[in-house]
CSV table of C-alpha atoms and ligand atoms in Angstrom, one decimal:
chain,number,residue,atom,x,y,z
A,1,UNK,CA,36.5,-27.1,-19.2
A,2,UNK,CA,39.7,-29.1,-20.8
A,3,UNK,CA,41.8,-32.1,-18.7
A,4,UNK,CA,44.5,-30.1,-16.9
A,5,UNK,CA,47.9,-32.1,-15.9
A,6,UNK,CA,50.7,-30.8,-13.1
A,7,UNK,CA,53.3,-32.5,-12.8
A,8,UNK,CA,56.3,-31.8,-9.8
A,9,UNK,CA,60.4,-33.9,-9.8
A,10,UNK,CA,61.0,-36.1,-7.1
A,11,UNK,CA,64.2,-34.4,-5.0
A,12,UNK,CA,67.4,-35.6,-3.5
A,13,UNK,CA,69.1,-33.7,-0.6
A,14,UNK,CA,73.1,-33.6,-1.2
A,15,UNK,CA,73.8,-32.5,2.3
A,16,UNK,CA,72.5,-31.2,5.7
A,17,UNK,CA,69.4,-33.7,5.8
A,18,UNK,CA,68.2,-33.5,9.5
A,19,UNK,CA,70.5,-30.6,10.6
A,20,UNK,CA,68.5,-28.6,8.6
A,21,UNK,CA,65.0,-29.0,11.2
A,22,UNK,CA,67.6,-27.2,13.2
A,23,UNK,CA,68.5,-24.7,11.5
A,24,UNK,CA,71.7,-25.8,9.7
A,25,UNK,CA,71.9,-25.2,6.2
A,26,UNK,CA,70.9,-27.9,3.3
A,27,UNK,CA,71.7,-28.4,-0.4
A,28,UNK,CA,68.9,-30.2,-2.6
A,29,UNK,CA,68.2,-31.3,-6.2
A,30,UNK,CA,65.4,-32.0,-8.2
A,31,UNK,CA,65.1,-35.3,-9.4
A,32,UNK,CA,63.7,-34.8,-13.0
A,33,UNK,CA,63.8,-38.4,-13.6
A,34,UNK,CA,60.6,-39.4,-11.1
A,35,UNK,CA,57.3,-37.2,-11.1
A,36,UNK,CA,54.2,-37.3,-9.6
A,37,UNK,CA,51.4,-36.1,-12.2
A,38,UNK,CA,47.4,-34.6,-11.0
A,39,UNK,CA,44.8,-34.7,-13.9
A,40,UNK,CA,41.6,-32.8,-12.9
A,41,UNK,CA,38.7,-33.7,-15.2
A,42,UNK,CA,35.1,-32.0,-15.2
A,43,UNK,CA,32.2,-34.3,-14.1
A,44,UNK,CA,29.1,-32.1,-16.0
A,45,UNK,CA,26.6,-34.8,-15.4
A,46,UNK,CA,27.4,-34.5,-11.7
A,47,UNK,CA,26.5,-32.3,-8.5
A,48,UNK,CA,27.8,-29.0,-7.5
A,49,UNK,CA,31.0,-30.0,-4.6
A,50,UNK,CA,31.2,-34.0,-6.1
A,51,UNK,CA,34.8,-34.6,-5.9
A,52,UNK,CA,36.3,-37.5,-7.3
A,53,UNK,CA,39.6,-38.8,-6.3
A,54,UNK,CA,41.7,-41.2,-7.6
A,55,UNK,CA,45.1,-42.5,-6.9
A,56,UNK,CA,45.5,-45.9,-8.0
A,57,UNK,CA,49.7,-46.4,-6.7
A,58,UNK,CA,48.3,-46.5,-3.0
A,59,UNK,CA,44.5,-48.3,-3.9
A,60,UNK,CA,42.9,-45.0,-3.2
A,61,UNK,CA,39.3,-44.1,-5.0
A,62,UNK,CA,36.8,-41.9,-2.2
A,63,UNK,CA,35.0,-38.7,-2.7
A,64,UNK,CA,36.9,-36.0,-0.9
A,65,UNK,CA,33.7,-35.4,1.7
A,66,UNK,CA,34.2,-39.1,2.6
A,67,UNK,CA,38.3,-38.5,3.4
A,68,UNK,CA,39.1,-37.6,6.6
A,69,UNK,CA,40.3,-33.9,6.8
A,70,UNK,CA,43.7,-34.8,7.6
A,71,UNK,CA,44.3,-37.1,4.3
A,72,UNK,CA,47.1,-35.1,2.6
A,73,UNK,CA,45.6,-35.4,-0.8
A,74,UNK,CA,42.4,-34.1,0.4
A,75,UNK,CA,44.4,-31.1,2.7
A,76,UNK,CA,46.4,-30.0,-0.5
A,77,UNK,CA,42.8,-30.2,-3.0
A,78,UNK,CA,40.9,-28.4,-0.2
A,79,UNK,CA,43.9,-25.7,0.5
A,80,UNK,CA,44.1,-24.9,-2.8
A,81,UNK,CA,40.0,-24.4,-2.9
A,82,UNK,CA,40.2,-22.5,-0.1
A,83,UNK,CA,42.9,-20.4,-1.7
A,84,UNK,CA,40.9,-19.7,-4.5
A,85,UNK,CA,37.7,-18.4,-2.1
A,86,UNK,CA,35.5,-21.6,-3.9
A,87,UNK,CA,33.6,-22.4,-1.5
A,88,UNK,CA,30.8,-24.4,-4.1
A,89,UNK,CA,32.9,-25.8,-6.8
A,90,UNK,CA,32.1,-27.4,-10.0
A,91,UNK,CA,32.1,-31.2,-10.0
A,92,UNK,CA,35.3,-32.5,-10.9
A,93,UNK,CA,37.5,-35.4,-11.0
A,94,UNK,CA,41.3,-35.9,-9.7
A,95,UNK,CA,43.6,-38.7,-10.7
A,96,UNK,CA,47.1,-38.5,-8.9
A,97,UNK,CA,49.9,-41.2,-10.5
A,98,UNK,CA,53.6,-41.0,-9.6
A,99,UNK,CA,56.9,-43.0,-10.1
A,100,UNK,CA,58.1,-41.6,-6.9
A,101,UNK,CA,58.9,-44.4,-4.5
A,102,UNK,CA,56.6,-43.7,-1.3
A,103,UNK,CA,58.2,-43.5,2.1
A,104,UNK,CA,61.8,-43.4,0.4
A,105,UNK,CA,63.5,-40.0,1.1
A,106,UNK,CA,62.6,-38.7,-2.7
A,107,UNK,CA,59.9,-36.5,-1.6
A,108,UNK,CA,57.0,-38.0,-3.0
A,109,UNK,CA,54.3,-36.5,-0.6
A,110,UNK,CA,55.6,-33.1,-1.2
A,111,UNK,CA,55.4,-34.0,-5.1
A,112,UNK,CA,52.4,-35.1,-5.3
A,113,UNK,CA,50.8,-32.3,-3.1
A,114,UNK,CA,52.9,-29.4,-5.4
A,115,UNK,CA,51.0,-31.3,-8.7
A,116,UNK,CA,47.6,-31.6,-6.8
A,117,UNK,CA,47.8,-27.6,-5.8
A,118,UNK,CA,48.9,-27.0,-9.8
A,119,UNK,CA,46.5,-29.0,-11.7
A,120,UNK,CA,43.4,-27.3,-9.3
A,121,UNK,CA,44.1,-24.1,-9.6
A,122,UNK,CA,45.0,-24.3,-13.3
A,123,UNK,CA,41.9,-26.1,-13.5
A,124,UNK,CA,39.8,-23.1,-12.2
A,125,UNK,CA,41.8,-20.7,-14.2
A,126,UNK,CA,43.7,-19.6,-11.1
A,127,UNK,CA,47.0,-20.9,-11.8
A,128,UNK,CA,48.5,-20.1,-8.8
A,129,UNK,CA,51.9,-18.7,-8.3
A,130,UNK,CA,55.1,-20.5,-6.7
A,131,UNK,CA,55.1,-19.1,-3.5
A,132,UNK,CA,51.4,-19.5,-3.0
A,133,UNK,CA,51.9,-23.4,-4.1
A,134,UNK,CA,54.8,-23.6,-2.2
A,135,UNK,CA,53.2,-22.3,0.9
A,136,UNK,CA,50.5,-24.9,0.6
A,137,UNK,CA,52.6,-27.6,0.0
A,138,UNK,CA,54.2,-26.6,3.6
A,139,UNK,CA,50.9,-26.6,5.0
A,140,UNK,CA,50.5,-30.2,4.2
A,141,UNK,CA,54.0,-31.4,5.2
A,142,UNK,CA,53.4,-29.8,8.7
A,143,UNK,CA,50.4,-31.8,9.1
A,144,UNK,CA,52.2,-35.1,8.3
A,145,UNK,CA,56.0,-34.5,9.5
A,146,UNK,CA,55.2,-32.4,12.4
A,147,UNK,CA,58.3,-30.0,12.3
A,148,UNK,CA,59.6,-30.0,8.4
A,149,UNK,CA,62.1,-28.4,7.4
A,150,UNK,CA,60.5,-27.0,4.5
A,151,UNK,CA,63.1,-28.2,2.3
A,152,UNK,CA,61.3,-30.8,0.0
A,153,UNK,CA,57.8,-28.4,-0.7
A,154,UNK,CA,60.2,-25.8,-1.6
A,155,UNK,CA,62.9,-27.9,-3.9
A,156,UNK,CA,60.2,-29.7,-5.5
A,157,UNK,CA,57.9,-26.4,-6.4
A,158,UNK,CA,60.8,-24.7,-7.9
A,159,UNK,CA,62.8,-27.4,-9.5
A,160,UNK,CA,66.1,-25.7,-9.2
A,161,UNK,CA,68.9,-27.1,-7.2
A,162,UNK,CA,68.9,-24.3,-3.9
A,163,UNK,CA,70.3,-23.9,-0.6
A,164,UNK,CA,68.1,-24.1,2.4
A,165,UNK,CA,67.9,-22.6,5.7
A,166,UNK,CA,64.6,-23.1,7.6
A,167,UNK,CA,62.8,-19.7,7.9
A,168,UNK,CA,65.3,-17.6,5.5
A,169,UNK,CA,64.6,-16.6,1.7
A,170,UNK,CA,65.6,-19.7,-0.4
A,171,UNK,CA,68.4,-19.4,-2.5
A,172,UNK,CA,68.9,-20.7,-5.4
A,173,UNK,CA,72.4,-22.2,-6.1
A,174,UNK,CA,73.6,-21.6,-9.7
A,175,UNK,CA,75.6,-25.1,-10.6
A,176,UNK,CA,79.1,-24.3,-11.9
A,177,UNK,CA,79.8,-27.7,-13.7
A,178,UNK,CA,77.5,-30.3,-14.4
A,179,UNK,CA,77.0,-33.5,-12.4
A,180,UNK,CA,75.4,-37.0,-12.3
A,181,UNK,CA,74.3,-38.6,-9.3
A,182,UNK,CA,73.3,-42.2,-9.0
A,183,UNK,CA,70.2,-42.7,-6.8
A,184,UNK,CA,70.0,-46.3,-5.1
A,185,UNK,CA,66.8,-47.4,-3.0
A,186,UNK,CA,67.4,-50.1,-0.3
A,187,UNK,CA,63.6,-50.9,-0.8
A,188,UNK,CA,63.4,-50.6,3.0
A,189,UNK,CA,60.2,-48.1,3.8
A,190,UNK,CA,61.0,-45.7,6.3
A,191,UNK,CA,58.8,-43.3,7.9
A,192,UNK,CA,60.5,-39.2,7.7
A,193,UNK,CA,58.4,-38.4,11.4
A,194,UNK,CA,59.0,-41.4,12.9
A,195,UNK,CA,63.5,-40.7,11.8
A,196,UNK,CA,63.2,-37.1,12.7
A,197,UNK,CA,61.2,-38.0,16.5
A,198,UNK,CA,64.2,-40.4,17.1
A,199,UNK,CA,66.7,-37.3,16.5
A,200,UNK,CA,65.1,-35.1,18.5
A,201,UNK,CA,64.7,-37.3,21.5
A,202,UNK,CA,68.4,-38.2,21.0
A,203,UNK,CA,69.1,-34.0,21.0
A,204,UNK,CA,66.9,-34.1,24.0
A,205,UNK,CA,69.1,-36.5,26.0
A,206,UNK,CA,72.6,-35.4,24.6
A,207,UNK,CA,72.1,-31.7,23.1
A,208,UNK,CA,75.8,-31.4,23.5
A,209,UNK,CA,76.8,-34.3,21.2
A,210,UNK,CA,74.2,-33.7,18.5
A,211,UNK,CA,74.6,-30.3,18.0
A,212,UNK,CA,78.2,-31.0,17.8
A,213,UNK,CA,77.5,-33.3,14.6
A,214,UNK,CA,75.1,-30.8,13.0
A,215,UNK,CA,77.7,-27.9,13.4
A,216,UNK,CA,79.8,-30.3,11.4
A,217,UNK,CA,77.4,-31.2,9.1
A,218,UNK,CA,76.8,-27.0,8.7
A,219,UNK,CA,80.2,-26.8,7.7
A,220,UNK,CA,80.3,-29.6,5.3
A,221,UNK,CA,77.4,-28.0,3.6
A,222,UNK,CA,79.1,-24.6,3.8
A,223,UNK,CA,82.0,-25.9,1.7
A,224,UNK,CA,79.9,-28.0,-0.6
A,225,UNK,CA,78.1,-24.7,-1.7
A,226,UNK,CA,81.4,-23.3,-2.8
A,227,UNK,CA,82.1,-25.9,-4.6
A,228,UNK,CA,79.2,-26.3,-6.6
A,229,UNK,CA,78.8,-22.9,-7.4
A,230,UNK,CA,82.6,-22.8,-8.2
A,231,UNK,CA,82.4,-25.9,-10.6
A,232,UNK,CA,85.0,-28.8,-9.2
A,233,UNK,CA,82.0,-31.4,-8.4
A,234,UNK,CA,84.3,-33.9,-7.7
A,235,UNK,CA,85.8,-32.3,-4.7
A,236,UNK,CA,82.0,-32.5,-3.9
A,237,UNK,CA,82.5,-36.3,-3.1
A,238,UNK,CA,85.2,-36.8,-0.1
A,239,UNK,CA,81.8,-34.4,1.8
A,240,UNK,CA,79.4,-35.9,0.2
A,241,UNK,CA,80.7,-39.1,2.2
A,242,UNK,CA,81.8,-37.1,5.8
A,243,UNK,CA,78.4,-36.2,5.7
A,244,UNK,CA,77.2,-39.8,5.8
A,245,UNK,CA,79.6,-41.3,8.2
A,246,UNK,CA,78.4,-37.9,10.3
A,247,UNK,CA,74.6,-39.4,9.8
A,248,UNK,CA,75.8,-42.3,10.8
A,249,UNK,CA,76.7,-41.5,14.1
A,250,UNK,CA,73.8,-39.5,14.3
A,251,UNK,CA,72.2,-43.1,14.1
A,252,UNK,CA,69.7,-42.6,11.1
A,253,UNK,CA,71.8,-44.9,8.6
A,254,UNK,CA,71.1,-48.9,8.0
A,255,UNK,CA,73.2,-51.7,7.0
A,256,UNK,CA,71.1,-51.2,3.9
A,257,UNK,CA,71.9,-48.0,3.4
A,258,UNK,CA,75.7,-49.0,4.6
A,259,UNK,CA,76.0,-51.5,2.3
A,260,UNK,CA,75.2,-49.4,-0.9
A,261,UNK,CA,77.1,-46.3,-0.1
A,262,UNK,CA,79.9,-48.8,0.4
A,263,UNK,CA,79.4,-50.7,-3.1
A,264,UNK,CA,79.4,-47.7,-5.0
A,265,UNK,CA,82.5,-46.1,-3.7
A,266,UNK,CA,84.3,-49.5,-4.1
A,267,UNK,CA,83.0,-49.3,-7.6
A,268,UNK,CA,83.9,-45.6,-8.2
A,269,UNK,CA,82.2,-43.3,-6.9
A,270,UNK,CA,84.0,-39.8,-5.5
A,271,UNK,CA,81.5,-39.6,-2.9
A,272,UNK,CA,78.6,-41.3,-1.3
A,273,UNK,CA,75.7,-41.1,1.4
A,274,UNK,CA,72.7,-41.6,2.7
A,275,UNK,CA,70.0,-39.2,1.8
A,276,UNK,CA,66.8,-37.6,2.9
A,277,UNK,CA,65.3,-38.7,6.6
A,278,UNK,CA,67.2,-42.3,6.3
A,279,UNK,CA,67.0,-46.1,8.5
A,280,UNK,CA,65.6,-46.9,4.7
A,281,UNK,CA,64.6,-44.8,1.7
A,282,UNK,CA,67.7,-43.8,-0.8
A,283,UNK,CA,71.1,-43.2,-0.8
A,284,UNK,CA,72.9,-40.9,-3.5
A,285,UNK,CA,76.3,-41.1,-5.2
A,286,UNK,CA,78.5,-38.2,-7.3
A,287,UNK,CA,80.1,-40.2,-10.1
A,288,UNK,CA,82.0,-39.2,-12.8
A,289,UNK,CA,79.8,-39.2,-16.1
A,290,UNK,CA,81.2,-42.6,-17.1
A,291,UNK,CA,81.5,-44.6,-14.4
A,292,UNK,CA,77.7,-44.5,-13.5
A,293,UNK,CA,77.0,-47.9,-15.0
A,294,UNK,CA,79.2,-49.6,-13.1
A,295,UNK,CA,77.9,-48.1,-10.1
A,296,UNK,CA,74.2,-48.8,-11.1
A,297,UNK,CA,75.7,-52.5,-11.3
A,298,UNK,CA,77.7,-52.8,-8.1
A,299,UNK,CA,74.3,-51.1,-6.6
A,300,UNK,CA,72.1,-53.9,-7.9
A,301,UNK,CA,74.4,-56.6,-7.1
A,302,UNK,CA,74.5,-54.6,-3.5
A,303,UNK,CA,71.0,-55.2,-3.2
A,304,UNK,CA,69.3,-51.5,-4.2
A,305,UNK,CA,66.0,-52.5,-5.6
A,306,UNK,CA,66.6,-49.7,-8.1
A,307,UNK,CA,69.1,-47.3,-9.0
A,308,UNK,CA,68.6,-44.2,-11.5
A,309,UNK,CA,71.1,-41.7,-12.6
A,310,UNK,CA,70.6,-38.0,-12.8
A,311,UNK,CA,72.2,-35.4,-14.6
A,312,UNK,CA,72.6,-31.8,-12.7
A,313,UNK,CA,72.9,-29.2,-15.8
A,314,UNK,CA,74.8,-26.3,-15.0
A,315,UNK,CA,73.2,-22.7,-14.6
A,316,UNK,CA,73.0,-20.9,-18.1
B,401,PMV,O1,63.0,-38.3,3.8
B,401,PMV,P1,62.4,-37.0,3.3
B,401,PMV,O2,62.4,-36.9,1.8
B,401,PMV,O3,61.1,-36.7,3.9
B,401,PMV,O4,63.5,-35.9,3.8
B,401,PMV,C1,63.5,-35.5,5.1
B,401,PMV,C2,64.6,-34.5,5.4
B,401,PMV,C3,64.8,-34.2,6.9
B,401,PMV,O5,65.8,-33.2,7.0
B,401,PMV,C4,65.2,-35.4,7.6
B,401,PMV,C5,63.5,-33.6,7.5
B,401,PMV,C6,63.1,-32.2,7.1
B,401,PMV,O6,62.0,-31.8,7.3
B,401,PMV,O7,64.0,-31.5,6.5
């Protein structure tokens, strides 16, 4: 049996980040620019059931009986075993790399359990289809998020830039005019359970308020899906940064994350906010096509520990 590689995009969410675990609508991308990769090997010399994983970004080398059964890499290889009915399988070895920054709101759990699921099921001849990998994926998220949306499993597995709502048919959204987006981290880990817990116990003690700012939040979206489709992006922007100030309030922003959507409207930008679960993790910025230098500048000199710029191709 040949090396198999999979390989998933990191994601961005242009609106609706947390409103969506309630139902609201979302908008994500795919962030082609960061990847998490699986390579599965064959281990002849070795044992029927020896599984070997390996990934080296988070010091990680264990057989997969010796990780706990809640270990997300081991969930997503043993989900997509179990989906295959192998019950015995061949001996093989996993390595797992990504340039996704962990714990930053880019979806790099859901990546690298959409390339595990890939690369094992190719590996066995199985490739298995989206919505079986997608499914799987969720499984995984569940496990670690507690109540996910569903949004990153299912923007990463198809790569296509969709509209969301939790427990509906995906859709996908076909991009009018391309875009570029200028992704800043704040290089502050934040934890997407421990962001969405402090939500819901704020919903808990005043239902009234929050649902008031994700009702916004659904209408921003609502409007920024007609105007993607439509093809003014720019117009995009002016929401793009309601929708922060409207996370702000929510109280999952950060100076950090303050600080950078500030320097890169100051330096341009049409529209900028926060993005993914937030208190850390990324922030995002619409710019137009030539001003995204100056905005990777201002980010830097704002403090992002990196900034990368990402083109959104309009539908054929
Ligand atoms: O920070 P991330 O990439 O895990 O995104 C979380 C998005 C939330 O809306 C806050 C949670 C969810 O499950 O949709």
């Amino acid at each position: 049996m040949p090396v198999i590689f999979a390989t998933a995009p990191g994601k961005a969410i242009l609106f609706g980040e947390h409103a969506v675990v309630y139902h609201r609508p979302a908008i994500a991308v795919p962030v082609m620019q960061v990847r998490a990769k699986a390579a599965v090997s064959p281990l002849p010399q070795s044992a029927y059931s020896q599984i070997q994983i390996q990934a080296p970004e988070i010091s990680l080398e264990a057989n997969l009986s010796d990780l706990p059964l809640d270990d997300p890499l081991a969930m997503a290889v043993r989900g997509t075993l179990d989906a295959l009915k192998i019950s015995i399988p061949p001996a093989f070895s996993l390595r797992i790399t990504s340039t996704i920054p962990i714990a930053a709101g880019l979806g790099s759990g859901a990546a690298v359990s959409v390339a595990i699921i890939r690369a094992v099921s190719a590996f066995f001849g199985t490739p298995l289809e989206n919505t079986r990998v997608n499914e799987l994926a969720y499984r995984v998220e569940c496990r670690h998020h507690g109540t996910p949306s569903g949004i990153d499993n299912t923007v990463i597995t198809y790569a296509q830039p969709l509209y969301f709502v939790r427990g509906q048919p995906m859709e996908m959204l076909p991009v009018g005019s391309p875009f570029t987006l200028v992704i800043g981290d704040t290089g502050v880990s934040s934890l997407t359970a421990s962001v969405v817990n402090a939500v819901h116990e704020r919903r808990d003690r005043e239902p009234e308020i929050v649902d008031a700012y994700f009702d916004r939040i659904a209408d921003i979206t609502d409007r920024a899906r007609s105007i993607i489709t439509s093809g003014e992006p720019q117009e995009m922007g002016p929401l793009m940064t309601e929708n922060h100030h409207l996370l702000r309030e929510l109280g999952v922003s950060s100076p950090e994350l303050d600080r950078l959507v500030d320097a890169a409207l100051s330096a341009g930008a049409w529209g900028a906010k926060l993005s993914g679960a937030g208190r850390g993790g990324n922030m995002i910025a619409l710019t137009p096509p030539e001003n995204a230098p100056a905005v990777v500048r201002a980010l830097g000199q704002a403090g992002a520990t990196r900034a990368i710029v990402t083109h959104i191709e309009a539908a054929p």
